[in-house]
XYZ file of N, CA and C in Angstrom:
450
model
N 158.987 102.803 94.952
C 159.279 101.752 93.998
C 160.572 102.045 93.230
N 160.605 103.126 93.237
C 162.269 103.685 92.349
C 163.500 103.029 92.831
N 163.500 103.219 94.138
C 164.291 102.861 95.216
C 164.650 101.270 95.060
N 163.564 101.174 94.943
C 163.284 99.756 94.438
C 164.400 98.818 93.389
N 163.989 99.602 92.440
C 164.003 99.417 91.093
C 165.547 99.659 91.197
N 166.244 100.401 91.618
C 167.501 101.079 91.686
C 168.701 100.106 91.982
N 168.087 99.364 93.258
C 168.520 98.672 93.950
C 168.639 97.014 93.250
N 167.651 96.720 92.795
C 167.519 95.231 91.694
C 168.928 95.638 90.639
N 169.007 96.906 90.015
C 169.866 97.212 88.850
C 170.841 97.180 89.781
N 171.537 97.163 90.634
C 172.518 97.816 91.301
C 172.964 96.052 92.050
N 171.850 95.093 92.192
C 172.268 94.020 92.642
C 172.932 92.875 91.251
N 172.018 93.434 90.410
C 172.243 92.850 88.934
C 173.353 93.110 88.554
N 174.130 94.291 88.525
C 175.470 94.660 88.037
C 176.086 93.537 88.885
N 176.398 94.264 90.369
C 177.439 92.824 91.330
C 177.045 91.426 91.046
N 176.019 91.065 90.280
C 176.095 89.934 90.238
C 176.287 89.495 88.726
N 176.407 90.246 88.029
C 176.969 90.190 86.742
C 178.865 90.302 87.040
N 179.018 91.152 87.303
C 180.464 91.906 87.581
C 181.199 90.404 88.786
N 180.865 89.929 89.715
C 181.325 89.093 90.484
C 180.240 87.915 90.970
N 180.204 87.216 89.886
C 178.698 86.186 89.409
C 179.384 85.130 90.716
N 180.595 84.989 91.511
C 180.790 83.929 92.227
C 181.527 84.019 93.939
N 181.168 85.252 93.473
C 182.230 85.706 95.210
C 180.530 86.090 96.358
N 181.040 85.999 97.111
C 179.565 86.061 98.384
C 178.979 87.286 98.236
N 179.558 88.225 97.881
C 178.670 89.669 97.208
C 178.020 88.933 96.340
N 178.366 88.602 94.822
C 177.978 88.769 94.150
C 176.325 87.566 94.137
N 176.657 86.234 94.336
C 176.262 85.247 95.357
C 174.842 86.223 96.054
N 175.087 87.358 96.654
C 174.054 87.625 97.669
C 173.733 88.269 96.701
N 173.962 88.953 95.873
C 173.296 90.023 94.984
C 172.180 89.461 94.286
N 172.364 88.248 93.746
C 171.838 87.495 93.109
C 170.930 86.603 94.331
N 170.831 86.786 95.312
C 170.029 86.329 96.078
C 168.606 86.849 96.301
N 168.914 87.736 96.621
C 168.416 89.369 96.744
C 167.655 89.157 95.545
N 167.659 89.009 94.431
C 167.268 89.200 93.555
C 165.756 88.284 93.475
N 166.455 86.862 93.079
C 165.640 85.817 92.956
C 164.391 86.241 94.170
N 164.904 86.685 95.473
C 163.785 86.826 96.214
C 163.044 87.819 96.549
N 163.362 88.975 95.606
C 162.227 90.164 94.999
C 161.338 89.321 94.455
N 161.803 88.658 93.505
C 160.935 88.227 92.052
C 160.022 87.024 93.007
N 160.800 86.566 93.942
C 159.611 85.327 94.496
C 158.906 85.971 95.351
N 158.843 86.899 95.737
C 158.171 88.081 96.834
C 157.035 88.657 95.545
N 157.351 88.749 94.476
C 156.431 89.779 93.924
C 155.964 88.903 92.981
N 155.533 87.634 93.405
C 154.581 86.267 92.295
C 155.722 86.524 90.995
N 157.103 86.914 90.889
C 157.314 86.735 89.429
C 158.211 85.211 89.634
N 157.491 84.398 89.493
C 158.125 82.927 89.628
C 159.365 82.442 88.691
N 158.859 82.669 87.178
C 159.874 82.322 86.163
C 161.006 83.003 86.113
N 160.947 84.246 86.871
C 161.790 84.835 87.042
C 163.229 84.860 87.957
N 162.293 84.391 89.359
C 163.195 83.714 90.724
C 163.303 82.437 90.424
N 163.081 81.894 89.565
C 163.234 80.082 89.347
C 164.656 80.334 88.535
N 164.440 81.681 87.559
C 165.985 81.648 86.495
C 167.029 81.671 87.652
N 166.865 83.104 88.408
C 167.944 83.178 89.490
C 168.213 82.275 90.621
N 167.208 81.717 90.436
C 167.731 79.902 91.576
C 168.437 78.871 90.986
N 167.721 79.318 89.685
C 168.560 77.788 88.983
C 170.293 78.367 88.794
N 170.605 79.299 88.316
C 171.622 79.808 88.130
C 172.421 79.664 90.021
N 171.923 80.125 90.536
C 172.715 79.755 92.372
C 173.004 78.720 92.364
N 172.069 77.866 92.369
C 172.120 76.331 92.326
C 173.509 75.705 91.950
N 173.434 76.429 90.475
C 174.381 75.476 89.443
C 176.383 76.309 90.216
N 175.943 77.355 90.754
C 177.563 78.136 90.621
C 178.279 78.415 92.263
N 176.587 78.123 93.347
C 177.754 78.197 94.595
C 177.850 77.091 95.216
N 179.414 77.364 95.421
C 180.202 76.219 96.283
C 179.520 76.178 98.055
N 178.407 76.425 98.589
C 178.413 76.571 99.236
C 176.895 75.585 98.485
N 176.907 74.412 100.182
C 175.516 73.554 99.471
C 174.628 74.403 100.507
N 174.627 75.105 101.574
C 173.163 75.690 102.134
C 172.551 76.613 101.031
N 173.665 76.713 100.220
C 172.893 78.095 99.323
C 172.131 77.256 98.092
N 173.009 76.303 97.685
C 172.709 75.606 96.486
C 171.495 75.170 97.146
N 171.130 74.058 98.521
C 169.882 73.177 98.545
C 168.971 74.463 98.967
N 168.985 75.101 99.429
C 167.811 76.289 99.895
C 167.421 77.078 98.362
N 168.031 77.363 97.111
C 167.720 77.628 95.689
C 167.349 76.290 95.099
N 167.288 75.510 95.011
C 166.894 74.113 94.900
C 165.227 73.938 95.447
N 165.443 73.940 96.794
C 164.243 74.294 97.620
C 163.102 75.470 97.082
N 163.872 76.230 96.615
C 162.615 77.730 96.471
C 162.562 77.460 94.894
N 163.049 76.532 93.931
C 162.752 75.862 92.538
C 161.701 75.097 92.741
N 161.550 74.386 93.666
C 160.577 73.240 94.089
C 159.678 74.002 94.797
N 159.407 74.900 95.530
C 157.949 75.962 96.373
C 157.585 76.711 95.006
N 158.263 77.480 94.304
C 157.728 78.065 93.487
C 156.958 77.243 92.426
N 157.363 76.241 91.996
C 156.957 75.130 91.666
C 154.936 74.831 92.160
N 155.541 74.192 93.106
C 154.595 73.961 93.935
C 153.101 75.254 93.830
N 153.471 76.590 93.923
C 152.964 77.648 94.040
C 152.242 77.480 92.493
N 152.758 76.983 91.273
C 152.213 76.902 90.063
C 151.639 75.764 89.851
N 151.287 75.033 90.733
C 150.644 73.577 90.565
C 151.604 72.604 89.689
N 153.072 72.907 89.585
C 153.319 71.934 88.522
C 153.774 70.810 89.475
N 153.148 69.389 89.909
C 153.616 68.430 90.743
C 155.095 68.127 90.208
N 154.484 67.921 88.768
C 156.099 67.007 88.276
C 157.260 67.370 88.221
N 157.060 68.585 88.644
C 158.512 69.551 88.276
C 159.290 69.999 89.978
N 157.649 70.396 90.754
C 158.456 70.365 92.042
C 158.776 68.756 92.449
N 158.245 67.822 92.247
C 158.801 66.584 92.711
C 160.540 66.640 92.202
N 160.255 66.646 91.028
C 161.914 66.798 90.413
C 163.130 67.027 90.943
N 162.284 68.477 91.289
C 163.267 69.300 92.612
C 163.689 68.466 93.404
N 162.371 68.697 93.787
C 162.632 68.166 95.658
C 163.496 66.842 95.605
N 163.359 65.929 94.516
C 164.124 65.003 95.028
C 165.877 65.163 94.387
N 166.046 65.872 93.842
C 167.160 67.228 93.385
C 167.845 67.129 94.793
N 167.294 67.938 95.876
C 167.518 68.100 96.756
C 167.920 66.999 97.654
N 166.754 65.802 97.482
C 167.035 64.494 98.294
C 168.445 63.895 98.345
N 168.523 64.143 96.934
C 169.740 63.382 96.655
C 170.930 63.991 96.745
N 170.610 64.639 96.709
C 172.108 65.484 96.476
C 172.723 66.353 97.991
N 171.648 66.765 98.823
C 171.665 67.380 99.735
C 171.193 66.527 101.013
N 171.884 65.270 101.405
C 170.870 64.915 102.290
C 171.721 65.721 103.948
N 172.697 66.876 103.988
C 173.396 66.745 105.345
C 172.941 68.415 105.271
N 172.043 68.539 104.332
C 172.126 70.221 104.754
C 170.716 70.346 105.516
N 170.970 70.960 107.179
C 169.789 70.488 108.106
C 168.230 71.100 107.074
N 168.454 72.268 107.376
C 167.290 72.756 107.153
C 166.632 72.133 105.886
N 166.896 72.527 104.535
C 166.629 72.231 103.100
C 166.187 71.103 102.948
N 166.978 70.346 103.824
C 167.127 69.033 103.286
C 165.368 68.291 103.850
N 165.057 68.634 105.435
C 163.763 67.734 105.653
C 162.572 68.452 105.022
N 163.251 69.908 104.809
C 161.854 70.954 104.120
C 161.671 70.407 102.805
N 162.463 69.938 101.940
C 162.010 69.436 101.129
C 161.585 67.731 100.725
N 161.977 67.244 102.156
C 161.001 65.966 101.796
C 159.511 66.452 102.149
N 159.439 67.279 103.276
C 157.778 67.348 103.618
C 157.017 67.711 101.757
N 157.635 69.164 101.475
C 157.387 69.388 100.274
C 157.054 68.228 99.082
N 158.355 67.114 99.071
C 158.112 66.618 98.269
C 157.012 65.624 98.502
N 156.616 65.261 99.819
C 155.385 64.558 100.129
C 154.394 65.154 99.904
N 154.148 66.378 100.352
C 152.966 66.534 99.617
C 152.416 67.018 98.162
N 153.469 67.337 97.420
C 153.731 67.354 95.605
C 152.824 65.879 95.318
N 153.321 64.692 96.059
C 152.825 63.577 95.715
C 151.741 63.471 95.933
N 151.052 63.836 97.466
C 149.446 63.743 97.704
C 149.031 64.393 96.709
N 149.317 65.812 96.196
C 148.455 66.753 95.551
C 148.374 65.565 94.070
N 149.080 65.052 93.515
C 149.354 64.090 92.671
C 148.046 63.190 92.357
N 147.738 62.653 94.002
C 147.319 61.482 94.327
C 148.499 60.518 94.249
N 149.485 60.121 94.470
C 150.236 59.243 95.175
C 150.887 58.887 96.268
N 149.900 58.472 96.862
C 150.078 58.504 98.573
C 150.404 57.693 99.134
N 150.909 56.346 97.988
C 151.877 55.598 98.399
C 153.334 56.196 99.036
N 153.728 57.096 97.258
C 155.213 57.881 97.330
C 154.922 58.696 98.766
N 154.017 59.549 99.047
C 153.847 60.505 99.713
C 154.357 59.807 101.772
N 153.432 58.476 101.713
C 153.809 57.994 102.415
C 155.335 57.484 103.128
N 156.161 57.054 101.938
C 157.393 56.617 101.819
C 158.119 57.803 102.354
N 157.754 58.851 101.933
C 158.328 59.957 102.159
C 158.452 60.450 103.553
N 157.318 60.869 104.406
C 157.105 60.773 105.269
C 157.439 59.481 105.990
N 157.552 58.831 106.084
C 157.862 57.612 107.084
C 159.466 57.607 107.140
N 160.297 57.972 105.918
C 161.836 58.501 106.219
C 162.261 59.547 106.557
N 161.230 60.788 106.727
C 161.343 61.573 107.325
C 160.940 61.389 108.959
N 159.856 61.034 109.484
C 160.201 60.133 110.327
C 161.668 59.540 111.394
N 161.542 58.645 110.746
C 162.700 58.259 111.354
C 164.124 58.997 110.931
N 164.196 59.370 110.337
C 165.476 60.869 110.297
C 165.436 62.010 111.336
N 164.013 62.615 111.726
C 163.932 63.468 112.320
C 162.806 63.211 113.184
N 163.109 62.056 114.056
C 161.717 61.928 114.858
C 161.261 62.788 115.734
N 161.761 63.376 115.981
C 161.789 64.391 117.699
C 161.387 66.113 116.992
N 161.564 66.342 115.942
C 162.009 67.718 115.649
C 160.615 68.500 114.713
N 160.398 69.812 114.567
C 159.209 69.741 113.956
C 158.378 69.232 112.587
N 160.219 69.115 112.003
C 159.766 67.942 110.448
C 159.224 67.103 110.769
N 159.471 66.285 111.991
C 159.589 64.832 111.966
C 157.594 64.652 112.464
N 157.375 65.845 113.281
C 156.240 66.093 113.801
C 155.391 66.045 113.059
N 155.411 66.918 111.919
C 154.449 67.222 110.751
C 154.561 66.497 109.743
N 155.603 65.333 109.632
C 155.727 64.024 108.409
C 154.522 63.275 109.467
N 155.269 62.569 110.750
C 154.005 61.963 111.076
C 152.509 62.535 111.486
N 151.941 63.345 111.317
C 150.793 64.057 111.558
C 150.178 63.368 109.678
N 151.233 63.854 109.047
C 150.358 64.267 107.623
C 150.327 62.371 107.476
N 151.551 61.565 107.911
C 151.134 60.333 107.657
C 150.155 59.761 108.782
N 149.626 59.948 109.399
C 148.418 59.913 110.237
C 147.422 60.087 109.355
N 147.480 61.143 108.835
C 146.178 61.519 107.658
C 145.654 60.692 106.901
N 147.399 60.297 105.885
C 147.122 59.453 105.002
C 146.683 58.179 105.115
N 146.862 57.461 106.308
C 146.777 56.132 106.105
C 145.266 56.035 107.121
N 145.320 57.169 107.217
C 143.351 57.011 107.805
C 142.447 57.077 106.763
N 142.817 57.135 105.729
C 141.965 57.843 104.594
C 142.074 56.038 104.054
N 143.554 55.000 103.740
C 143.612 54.540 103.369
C 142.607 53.030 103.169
């Protein structure tokens, strides 16, 4: 655990010392995803939100965006990962990965909700965005669900 510990202080400096260059960027990566590795949520949510806001790079920004909205999710707060996720919607719609992971996400923020209207909407543009691919697979599966229930 020292080793550990050594290494967080040692990522914290570079990312204090060069808060915007791809070291420093990863240092601070590194970080946030100790703290989301070891349940400290409020902790990797500070260091996401801070990525978010400072790299020029949007895979980094929508994937810290993304792990604002799971950690989220992980604390039951719907309203806050919805927030996110649609954070992400909007702002990120060309970054592949992030971008359909967090509509599934944000669809089901909404079921857990009970709004399975939104949840639906969601899924059905995911859907047709990614029909073929495994997002697109598991939007229509979960909207299969929903509208059997309906």
């Amino acid at each position: 655990m020292n080793d550990t510990l050594r290494s967080i202080d040692l990522y914290k400096a570079v990312s204090r010392e060069f808060p915007t260059t791809p070291y420093g960027l990863n240092a601070r990566y590194k970080i946030a995803m100790y703290y989301r590795s070891n349940s400290m949520h409020d902790s990797a949510r500070k260091e996401f939100e801070i990525l978010s806001s400072i790299s020029q790079d949007n895979d980094l920004a929508a994937e810290s965006l993304y792990r604002i909205g799971e950690l989220w999710m992980r604390d039951t707060a719907w309203d806050k990962a919805i927030e996110t996720f649609l954070i992400v919607k909007d702002k990120y719609p060309n970054v592949e990965v992030w971008f359909p992971l967090s509509l599934l996400n944000l669809g089901e923020a909404y079921e857990k909700k009970g709004e399975n209207d939104s949840a639906i909407d969601i899924y059905k543009a995911l859907t047709a965005i990614n029909p073929d691919d495994d997002y697109g697979r598991t939007a229509r599966n979960r909207l299969k669900n929903l509208t059997k229930t309906k």
